[in-house]
Tab-separated table of C-alpha atoms and ligand atoms in Angstrom:
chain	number	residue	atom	x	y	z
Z	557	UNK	CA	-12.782	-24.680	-0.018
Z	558	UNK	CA	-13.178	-22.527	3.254
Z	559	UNK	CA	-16.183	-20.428	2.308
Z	560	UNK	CA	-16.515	-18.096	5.588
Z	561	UNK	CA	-17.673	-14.944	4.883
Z	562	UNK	CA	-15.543	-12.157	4.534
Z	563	UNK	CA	-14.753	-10.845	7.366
Z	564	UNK	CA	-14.914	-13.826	9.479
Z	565	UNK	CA	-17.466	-13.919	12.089
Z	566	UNK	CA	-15.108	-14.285	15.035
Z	567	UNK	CA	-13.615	-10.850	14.027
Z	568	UNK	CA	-16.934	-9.476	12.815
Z	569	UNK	CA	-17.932	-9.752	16.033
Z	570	UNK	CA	-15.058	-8.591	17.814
Z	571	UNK	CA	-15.271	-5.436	15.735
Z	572	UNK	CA	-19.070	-4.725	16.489
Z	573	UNK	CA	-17.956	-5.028	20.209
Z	574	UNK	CA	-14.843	-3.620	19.797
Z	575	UNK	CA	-11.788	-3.681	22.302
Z	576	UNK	CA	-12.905	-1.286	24.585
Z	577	UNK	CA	-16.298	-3.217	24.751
Z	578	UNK	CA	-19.102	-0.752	22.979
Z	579	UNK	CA	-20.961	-1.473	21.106
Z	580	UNK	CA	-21.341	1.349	19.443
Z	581	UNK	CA	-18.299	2.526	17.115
Z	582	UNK	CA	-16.791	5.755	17.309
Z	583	UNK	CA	-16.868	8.480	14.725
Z	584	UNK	CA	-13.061	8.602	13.560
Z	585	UNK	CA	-10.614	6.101	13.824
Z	586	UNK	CA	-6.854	7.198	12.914
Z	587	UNK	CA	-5.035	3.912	11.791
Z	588	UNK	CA	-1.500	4.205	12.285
Z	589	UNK	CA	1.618	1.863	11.362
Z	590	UNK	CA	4.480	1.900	13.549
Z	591	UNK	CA	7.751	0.313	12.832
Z	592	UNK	CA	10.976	1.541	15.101
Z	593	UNK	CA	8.850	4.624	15.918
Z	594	UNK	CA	10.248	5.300	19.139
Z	595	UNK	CA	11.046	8.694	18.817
Z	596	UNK	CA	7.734	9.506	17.414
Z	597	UNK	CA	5.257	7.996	19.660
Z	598	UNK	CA	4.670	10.054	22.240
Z	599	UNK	CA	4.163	13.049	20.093
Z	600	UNK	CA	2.593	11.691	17.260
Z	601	UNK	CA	-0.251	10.732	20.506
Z	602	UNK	CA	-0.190	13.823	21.536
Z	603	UNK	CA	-1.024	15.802	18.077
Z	604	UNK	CA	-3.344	12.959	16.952
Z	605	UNK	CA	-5.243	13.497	19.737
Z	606	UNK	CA	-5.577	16.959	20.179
Z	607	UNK	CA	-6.728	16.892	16.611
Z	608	UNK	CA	-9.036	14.882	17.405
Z	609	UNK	CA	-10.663	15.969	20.286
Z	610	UNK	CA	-11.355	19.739	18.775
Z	611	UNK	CA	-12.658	18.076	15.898
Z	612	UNK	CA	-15.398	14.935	17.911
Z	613	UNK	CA	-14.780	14.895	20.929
Z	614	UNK	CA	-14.246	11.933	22.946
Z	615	UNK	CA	-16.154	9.614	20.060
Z	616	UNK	CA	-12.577	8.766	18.340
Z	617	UNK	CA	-9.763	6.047	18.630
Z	618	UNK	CA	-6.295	5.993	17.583
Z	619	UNK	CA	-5.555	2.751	16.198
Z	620	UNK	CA	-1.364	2.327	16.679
Z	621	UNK	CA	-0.292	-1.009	14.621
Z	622	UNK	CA	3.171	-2.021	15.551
Z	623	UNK	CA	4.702	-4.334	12.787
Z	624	UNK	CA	6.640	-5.971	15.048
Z	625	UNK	CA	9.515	-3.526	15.622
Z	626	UNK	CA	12.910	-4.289	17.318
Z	627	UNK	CA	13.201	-0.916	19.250
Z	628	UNK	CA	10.999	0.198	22.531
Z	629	UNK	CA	8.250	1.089	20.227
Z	630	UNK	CA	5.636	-1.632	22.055
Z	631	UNK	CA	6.644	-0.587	25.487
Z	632	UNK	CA	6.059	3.053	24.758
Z	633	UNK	CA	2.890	2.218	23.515
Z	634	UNK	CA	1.444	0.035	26.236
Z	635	UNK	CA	2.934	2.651	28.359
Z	636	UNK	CA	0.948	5.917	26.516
Z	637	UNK	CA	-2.335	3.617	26.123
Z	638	UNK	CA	-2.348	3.530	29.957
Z	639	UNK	CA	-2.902	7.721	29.844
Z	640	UNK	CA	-4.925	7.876	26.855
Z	641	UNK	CA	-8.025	5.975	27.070
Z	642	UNK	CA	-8.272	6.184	23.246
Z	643	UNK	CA	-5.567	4.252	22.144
Z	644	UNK	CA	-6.400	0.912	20.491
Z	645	UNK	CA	-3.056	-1.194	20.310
Z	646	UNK	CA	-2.218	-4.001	17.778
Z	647	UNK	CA	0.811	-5.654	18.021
Z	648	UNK	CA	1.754	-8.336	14.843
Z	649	UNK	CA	3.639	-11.402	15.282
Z	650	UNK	CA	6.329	-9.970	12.668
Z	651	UNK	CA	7.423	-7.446	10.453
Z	652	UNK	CA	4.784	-7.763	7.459
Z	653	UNK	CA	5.595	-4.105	6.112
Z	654	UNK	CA	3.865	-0.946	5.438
Z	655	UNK	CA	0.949	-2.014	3.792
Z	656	UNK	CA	-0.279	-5.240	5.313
Z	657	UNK	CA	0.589	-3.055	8.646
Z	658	UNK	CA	-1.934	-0.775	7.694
Z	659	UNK	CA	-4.407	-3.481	6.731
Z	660	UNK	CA	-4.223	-4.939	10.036
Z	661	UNK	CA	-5.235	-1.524	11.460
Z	662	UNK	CA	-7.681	-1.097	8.901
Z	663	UNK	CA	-9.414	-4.603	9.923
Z	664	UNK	CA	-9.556	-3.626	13.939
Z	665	UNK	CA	-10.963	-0.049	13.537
Z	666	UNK	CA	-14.345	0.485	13.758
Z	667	UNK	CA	-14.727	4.433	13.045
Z	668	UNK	CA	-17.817	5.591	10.667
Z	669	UNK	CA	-14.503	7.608	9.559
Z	670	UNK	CA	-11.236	6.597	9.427
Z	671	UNK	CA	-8.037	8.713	8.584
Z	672	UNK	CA	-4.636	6.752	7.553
Z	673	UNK	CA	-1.561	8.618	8.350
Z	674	UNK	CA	2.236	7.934	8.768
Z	675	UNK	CA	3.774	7.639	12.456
Z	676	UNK	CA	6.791	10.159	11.696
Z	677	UNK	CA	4.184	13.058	11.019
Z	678	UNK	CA	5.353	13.530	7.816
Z	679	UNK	CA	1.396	14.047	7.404
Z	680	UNK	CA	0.205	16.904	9.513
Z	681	UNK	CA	-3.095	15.478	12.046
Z	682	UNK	CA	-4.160	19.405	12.249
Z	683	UNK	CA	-5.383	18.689	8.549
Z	684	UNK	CA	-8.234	16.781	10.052
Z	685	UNK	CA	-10.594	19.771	10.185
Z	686	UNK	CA	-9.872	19.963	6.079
Z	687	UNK	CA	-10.231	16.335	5.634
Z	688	UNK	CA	-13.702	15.827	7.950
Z	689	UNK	CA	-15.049	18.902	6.397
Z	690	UNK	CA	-14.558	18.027	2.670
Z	691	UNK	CA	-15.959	13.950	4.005
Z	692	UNK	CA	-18.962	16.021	4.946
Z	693	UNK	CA	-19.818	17.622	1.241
Z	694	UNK	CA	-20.309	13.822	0.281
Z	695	UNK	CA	-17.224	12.296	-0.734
Z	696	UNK	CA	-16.324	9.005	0.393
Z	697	UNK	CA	-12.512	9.573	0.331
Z	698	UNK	CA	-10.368	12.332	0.651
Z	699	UNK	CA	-6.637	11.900	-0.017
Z	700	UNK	CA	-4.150	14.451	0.658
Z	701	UNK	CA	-1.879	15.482	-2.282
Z	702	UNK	CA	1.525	16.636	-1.567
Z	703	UNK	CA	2.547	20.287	-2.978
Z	704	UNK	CA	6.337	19.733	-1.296
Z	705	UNK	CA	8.367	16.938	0.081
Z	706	UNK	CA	10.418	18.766	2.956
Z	707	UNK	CA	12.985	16.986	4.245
Z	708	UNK	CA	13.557	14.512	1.631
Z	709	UNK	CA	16.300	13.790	-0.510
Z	710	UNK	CA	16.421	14.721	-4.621
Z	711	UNK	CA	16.648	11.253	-4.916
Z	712	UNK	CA	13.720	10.044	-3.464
Z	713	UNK	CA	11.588	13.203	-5.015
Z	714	UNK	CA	13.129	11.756	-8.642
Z	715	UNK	CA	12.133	8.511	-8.128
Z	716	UNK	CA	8.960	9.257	-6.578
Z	717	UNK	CA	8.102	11.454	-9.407
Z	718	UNK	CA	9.172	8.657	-11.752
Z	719	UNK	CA	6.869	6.074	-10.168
Z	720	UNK	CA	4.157	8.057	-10.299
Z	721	UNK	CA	4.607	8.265	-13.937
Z	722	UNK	CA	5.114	4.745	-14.910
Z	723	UNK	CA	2.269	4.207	-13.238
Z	724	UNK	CA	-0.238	6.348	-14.793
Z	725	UNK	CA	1.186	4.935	-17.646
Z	726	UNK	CA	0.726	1.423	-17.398
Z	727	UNK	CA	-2.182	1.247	-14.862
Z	728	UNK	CA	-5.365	1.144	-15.974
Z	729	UNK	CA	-6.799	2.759	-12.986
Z	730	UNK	CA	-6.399	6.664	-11.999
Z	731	UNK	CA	-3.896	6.453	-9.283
Z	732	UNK	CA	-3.162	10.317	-8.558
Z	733	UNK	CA	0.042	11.893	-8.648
Z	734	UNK	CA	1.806	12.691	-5.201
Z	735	UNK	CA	-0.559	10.513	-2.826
Z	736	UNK	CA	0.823	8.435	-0.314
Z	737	UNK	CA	-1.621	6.535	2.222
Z	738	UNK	CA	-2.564	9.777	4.196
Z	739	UNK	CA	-6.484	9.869	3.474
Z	740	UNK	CA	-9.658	9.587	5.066
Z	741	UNK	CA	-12.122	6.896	3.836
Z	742	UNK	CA	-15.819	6.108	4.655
Z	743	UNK	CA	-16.899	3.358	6.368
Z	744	UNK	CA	-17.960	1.622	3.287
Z	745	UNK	CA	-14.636	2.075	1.827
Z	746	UNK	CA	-13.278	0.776	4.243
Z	747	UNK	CA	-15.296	-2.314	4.561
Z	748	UNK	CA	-14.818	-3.188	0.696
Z	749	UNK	CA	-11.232	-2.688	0.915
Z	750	UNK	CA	-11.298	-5.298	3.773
Z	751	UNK	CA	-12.967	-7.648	1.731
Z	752	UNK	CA	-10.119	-7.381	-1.287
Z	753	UNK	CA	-8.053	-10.660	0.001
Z	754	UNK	CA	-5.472	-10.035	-1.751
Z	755	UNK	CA	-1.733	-10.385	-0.578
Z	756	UNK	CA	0.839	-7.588	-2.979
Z	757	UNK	CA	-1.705	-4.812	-1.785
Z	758	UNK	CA	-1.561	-1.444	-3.302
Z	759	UNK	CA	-3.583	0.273	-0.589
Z	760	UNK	CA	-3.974	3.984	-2.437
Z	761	UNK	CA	-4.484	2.215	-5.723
Z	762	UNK	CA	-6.954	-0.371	-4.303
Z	763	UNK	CA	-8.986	2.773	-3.003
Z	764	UNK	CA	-9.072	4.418	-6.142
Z	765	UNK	CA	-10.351	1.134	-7.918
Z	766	UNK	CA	-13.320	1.140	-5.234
Z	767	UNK	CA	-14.856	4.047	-6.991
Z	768	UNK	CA	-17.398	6.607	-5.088
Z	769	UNK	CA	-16.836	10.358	-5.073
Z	770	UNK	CA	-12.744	10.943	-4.293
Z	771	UNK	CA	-11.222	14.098	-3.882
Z	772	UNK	CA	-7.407	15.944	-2.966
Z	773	UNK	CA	-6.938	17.569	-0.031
Z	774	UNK	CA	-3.398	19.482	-1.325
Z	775	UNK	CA	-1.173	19.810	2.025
Z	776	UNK	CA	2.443	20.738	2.273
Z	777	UNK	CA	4.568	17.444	3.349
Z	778	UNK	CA	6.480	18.103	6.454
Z	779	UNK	CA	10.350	16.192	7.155
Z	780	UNK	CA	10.326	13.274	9.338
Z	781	UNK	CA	9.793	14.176	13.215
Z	782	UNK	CA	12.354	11.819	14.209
Z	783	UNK	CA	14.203	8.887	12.995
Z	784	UNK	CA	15.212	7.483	9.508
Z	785	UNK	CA	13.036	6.665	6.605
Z	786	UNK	CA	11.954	3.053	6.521
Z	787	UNK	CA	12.044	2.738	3.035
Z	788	UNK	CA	15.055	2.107	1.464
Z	789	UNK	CA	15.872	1.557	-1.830
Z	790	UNK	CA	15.445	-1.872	-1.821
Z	791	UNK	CA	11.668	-1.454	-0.588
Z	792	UNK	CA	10.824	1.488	-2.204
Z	793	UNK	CA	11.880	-0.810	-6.120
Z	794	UNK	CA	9.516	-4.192	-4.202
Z	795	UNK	CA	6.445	-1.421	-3.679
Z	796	UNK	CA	6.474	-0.574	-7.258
Z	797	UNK	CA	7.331	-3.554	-8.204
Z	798	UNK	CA	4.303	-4.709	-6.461
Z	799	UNK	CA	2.311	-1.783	-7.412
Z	800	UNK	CA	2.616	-2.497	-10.865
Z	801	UNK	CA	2.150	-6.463	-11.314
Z	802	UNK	CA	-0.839	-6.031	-9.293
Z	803	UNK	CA	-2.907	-3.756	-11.044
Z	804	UNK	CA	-1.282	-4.229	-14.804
Z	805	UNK	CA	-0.418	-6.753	-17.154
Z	806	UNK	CA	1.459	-4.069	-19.261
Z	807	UNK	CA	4.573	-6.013	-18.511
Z	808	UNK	CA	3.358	-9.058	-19.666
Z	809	UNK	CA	2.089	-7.468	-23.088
Z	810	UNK	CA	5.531	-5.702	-23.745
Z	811	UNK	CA	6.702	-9.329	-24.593
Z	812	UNK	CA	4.564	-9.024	-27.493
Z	813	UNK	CA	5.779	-5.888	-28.829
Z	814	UNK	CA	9.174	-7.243	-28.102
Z	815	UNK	CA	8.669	-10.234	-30.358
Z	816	UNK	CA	7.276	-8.041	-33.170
Z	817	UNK	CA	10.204	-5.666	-33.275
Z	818	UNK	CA	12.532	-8.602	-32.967
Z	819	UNK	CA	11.116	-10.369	-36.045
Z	820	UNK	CA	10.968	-7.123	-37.943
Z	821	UNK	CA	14.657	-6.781	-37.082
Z	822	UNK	CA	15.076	-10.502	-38.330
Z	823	UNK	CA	13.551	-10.077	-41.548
Z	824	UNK	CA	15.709	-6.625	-42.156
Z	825	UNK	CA	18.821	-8.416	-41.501
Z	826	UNK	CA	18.314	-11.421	-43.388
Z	827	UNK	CA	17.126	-8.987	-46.137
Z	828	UNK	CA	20.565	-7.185	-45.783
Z	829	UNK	CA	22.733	-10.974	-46.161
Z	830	UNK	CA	20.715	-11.412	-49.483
Z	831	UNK	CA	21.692	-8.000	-50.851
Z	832	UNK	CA	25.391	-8.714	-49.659
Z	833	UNK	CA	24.848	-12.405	-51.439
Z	834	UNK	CA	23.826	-10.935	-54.625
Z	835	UNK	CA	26.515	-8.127	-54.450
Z	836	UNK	CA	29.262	-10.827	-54.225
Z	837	UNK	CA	30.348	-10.023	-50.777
Z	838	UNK	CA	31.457	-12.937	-48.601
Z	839	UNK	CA	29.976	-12.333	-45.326
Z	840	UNK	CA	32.023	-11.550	-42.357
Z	841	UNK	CA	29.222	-12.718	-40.110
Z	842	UNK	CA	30.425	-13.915	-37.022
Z	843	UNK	CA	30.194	-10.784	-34.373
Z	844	UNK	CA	27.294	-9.349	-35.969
Z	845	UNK	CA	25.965	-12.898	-35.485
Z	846	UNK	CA	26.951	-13.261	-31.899
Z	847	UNK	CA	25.721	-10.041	-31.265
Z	848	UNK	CA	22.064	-10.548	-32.270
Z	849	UNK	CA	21.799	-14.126	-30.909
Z	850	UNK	CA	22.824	-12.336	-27.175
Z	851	UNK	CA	20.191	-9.929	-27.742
Z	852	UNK	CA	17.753	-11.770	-28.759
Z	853	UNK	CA	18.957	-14.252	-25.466
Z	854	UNK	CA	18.437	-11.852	-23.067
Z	855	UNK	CA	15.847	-10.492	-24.407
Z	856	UNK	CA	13.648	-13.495	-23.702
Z	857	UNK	CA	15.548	-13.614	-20.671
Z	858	UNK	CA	14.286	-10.656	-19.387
Z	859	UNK	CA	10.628	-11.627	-20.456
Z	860	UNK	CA	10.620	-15.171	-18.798
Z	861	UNK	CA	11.938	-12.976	-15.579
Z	862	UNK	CA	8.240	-10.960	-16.183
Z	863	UNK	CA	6.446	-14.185	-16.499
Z	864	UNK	CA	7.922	-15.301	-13.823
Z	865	UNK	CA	7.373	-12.202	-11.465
Z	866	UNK	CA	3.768	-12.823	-12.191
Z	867	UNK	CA	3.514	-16.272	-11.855
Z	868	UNK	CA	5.190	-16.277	-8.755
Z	869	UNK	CA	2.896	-13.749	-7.642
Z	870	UNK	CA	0.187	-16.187	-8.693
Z	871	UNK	CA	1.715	-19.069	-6.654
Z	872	UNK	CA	1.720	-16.618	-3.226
Z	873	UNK	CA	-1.662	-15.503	-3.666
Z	874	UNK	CA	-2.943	-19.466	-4.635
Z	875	UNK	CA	-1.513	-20.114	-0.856
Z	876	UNK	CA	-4.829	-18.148	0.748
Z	877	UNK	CA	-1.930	-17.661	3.857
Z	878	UNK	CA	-3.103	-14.933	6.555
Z	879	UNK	CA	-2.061	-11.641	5.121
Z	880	UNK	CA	-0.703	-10.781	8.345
Z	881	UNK	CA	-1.087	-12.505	12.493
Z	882	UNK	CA	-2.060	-10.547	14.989
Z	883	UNK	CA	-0.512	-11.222	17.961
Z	884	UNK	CA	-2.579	-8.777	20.370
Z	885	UNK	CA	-5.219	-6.341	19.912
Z	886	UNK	CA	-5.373	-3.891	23.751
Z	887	UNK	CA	-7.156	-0.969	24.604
Z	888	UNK	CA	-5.826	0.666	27.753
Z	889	UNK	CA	-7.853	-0.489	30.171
Z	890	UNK	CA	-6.525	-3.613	30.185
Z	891	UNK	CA	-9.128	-5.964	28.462
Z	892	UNK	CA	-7.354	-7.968	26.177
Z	893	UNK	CA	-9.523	-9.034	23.432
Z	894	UNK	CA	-7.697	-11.378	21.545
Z	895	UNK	CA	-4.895	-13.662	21.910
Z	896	UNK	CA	-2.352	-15.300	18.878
Z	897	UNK	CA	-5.528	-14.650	16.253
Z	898	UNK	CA	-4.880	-14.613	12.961
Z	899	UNK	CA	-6.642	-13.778	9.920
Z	900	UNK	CA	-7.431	-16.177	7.672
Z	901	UNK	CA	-7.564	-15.753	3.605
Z	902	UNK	CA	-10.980	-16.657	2.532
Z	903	UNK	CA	-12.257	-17.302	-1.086
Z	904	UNK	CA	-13.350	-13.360	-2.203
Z	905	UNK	CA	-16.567	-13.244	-1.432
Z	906	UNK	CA	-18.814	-12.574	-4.203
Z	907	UNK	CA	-17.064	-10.566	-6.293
Z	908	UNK	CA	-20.237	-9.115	-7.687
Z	909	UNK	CA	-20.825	-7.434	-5.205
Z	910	UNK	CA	-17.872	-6.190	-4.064
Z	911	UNK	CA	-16.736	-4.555	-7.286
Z	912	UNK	CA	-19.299	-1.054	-7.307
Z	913	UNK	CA	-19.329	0.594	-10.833
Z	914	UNK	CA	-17.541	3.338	-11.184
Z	915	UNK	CA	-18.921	6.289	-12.055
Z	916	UNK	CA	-17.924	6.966	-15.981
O	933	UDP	N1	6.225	1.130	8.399
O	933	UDP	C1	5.698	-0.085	8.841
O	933	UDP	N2	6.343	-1.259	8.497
O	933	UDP	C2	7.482	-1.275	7.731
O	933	UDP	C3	7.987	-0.029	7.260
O	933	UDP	C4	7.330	1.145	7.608
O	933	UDP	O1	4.684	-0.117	9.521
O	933	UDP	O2	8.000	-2.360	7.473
O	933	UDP	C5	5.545	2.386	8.752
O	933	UDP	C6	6.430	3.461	9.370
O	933	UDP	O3	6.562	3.308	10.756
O	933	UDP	C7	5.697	4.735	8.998
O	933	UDP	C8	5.056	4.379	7.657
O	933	UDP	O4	5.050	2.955	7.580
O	933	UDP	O5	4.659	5.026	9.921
O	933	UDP	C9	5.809	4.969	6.480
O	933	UDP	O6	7.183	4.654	6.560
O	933	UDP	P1	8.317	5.741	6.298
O	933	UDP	O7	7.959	7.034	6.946
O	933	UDP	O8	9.617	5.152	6.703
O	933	UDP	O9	8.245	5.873	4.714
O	933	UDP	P2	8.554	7.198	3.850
O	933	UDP	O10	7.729	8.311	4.427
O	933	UDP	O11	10.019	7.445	4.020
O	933	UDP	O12	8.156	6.815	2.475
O	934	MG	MG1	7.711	8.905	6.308
């Protein structure tokens, strides 16, 4: 078994040089996933980094991931990197989604700091102030916590709210209500989260299982700048799907219950044809019958579907495929740093010491 160390040394180094070719990193990087973001781009830049400058300076870069969109959304961004020195540009060889998106970002940056946020500026960059200042009291992560959802539909509030819920429910970690990816981590957050290899990643719930100090940042959630939402339905029900099987075997333990009440129900009815049997009643039978042996059916149907969503999740992960290829990684001046890389899935590296107590 490949046991290169986590991350591997060609990108280890690339990092401690980093595109531009310091050596030194910066203070903040922002980490940002783009997919058909044209519209946005050139504003979400512009905001970013005036944020960022009246907060450090010049010692920042703005990390844009594009997850291999079909619109202009590359072309605008080679084209912005080549007026703003402090865009770092990744491009993937595909669509890999939201969240391995924002792992690929996560594995290029090199801040001490580094802020996650959305490309439609849903999440306001003028929070940064907030965010560095409450990083500064000690924390290692501060996530913002949404008091509104402007701009979005009832729908996706009332299933929102209803995720959150299952989730506190069944998870066995705190995963805080009305969080989405917008945070700012640590370094060393961020370099244990890199070393998690696995492939259904629950960013905001793998943070909170990291431990250290974590704390809200409430903000008010603005509407989209431009564009439509890239989660649809369909996505949104695969991201809790995900979210669920990969921090919970609740599922899996429901059969259990299941069984139990089944049986129970077993016993009563049998106990029921007895009475009937010593009452003299001939048994009519049949659809009551029929009925329980479809229940019953489906019943075990819909468990073997459980197993199977988590053996099948098993089966992916025992594949140790790159979570994502990165086609390009390009500052702006024009020094390439790598070509067709990708990242391979290494064994995790000693779990030990990659799982920090959490504080009781
Ligand atoms: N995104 C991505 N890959 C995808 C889907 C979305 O990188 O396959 C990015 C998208 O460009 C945005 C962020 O993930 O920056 C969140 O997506 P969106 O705003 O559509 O989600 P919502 O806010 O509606 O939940
Ligand atoms: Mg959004």
């Amino acid at each position: 078994m490949n046991m290169e160390p986590w991350p591997p040394s060609t990108f280890a180094s690339a990092r401690a040089l980093g595109p531009h070719g310091l050596a030194t990193a910066p203070a903040l990087s922002v980490v940002v996933p783009c997919y058909n973001e044209e519209e946005s781009l050139a504003h979400l830049v512009h905001r970013v980094t005036a944020a960022c400058t009246a907060c450090v300076g010049d010692d920042f870069e703005l990390v844009l991931v594009n997850d291999g969109s079909r619109d202009r959304t590359w072309p605008i961004m080679t084209a912005l990197a080549q007026r703003h020195p402090h865009l770092t540009l990744v491009n993937l060889a595909g669509n890999y989604g939201h969240q391995l998106a924002l792992s690929a970002g996560l594995q290029v940056c090199r801040g001490d700091a580094v802020l996650v946020m959305d490309a439609d500026l849903q999440d306001p960059p003028e929070l940064l102030p907030d965010f560095l200042e409450r990083l500064a009291e000690g924390h290692d992560v501060v996530y913002g916590q949404r008091v509104t959802r402007a701009g979005e539909t009832v729908f996706k509030r009332a299933t929102a709210s209803l995720f959150y819920r299952t989730m506190q429910r069944m998870v066995d970690v705190p995963i805080p209500r009305d969080t989405g990816d917008f945070r700012i981590m640590t370094r060393r957050v961020v370099d244990h989260l890199n070393a998690m290899p696995e492939r259904y990643r629950f960013i905001r719930g793998m943070v909170s299982l990291i431990g250290f100090s974590q704390v809200a940042l409430p903000y008010e959630r603005e509407a989209r700048f431009a564009g439509q939402s890239k989660y649809p339905l369909r996505k949104m029900l695969a991201f809790a799907f995900d979210a669920i099987t990969s921090f919970s075997t609740v599922p899996l333990r429901l059969t259990t219950y299941l069984g139990f009440i089944a049986g129970a129900l077993g016993v009563v009815t049998l106990g029921w044809v007895f009475a009937c049997y010593l009452l003299g009643r001939t048994l009519a039978g049949w659809t009551s019958l029929a009925g329980i042996v479809l229940i019953i059916g489906s019943l075990q149907l819909v468990m073997l579907g459980i197993f199977g969503e988590y053996l099948g999740r098993m089966y992916m992960e025992s594949k140790r495929r790159p979570l994502f290829i990165i086609d390009e990684v390009r500052a702006a001046t024009p020094a390439i740093v790598h070509t067709a890389m990708a990242m391979p899935v290494v064994d995790s590296p000693s779990n030990g010491s990659l799982a920090p107590e959490r504080a009781a």
